[in-house]
Coordinates of N, CA and C in Angstrom, one line a residue:
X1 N 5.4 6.2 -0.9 CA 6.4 5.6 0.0 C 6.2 4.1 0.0
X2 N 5.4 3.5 0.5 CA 4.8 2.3 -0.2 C 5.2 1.6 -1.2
X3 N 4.8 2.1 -2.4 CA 5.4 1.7 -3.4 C 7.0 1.5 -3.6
X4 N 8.0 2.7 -3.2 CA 9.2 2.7 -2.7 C 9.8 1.2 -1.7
X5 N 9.1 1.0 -0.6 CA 9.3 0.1 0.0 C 8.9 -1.4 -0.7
X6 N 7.8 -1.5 -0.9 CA 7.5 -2.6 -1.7 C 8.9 -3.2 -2.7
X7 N 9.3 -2.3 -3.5 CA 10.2 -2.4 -4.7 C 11.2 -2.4 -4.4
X8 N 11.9 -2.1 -3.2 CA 13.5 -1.6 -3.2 C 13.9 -2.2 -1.8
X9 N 13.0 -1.9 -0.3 CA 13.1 -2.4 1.0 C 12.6 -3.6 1.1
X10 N 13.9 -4.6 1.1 CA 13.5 -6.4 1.2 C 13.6 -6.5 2.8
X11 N 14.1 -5.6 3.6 CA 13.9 -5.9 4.9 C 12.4 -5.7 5.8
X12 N 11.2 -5.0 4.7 CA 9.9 -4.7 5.2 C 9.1 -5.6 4.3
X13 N 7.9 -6.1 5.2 CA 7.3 -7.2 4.5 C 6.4 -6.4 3.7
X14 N 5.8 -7.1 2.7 CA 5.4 -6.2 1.9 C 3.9 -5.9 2.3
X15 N 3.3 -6.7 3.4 CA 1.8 -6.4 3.7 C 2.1 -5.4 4.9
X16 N 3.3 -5.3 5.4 CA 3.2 -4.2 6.3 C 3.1 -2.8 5.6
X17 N 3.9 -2.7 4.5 CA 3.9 -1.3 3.8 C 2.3 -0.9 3.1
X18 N 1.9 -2.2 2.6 CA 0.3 -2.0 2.0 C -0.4 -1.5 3.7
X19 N -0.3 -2.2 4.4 CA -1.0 -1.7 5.7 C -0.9 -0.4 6.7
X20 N 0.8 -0.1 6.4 CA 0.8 1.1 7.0 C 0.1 2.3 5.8
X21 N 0.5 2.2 4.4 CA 0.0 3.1 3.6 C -1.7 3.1 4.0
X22 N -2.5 2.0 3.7 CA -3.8 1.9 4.2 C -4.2 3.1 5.5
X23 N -3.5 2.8 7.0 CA -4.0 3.2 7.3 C -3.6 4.8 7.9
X24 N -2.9 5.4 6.9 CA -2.1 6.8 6.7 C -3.2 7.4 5.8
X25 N -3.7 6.7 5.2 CA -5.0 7.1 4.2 C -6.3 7.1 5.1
X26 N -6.2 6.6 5.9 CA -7.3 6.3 7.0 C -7.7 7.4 7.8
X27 N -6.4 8.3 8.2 CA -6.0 9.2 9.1 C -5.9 10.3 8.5
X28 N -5.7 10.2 7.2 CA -5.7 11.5 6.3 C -6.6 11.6 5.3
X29 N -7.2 11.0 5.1 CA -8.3 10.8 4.2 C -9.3 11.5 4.2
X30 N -9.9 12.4 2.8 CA -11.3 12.9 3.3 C -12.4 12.4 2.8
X31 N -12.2 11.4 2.1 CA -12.8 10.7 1.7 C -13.4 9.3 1.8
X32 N -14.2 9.0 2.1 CA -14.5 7.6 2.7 C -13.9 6.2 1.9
X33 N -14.0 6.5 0.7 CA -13.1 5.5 -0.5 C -11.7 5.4 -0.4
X34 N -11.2 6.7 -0.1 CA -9.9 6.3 -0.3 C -8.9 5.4 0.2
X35 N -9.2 4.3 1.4 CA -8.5 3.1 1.6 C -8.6 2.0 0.5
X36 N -9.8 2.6 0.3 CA -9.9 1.4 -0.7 C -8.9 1.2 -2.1
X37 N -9.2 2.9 -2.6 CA -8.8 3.2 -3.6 C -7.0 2.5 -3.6
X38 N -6.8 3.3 -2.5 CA -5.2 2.5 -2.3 C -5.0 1.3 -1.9
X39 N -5.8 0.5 -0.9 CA -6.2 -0.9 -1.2 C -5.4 -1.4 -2.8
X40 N -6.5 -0.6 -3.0 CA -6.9 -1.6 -5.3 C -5.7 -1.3 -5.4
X41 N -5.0 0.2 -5.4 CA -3.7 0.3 -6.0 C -2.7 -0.8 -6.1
X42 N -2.2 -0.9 -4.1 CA -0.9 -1.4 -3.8 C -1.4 -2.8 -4.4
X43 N -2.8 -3.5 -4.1 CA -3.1 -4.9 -4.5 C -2.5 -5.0 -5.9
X44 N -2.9 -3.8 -6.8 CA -2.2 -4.1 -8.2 C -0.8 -4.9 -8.3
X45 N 0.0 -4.0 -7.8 CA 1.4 -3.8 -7.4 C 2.0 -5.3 -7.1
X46 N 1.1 -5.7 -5.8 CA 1.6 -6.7 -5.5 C 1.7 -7.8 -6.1
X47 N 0.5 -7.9 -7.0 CA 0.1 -8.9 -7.9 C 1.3 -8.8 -9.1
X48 N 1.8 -7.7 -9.3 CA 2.9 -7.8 -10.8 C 4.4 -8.3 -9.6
X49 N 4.2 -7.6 -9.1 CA 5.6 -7.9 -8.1 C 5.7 -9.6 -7.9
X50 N 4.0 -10.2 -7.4 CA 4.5 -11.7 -7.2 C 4.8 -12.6 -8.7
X51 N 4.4 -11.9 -9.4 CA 4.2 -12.9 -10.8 C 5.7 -12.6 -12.0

């Protein structure tokens, strides 16, 4: 969903979508990594998206 919004929804800032996905991973997560993991992802993303 994130990624969706990042790409398509110019009315949502894009650190809010990295941040709500963050912390939906937070709350669903069983893993202790996996903020991070998605962290690294959306950071990917955003970096192709600014350049």
């Amino acid at each position: 969903v994130a990624i969706y919004e990042m790409l398509y929804e110019d009315d949502i800032p894009l650190k809010v979508s990295v941040d709500e996905a963050i912390e939906i991973a937070k709350s669903l997560g069983q893993q202790e990594d996996t903020p991070k993991f998605i962290n690294g992802v959306l950071g990917k993303i955003l970096d192709n998206i600014g350049s």
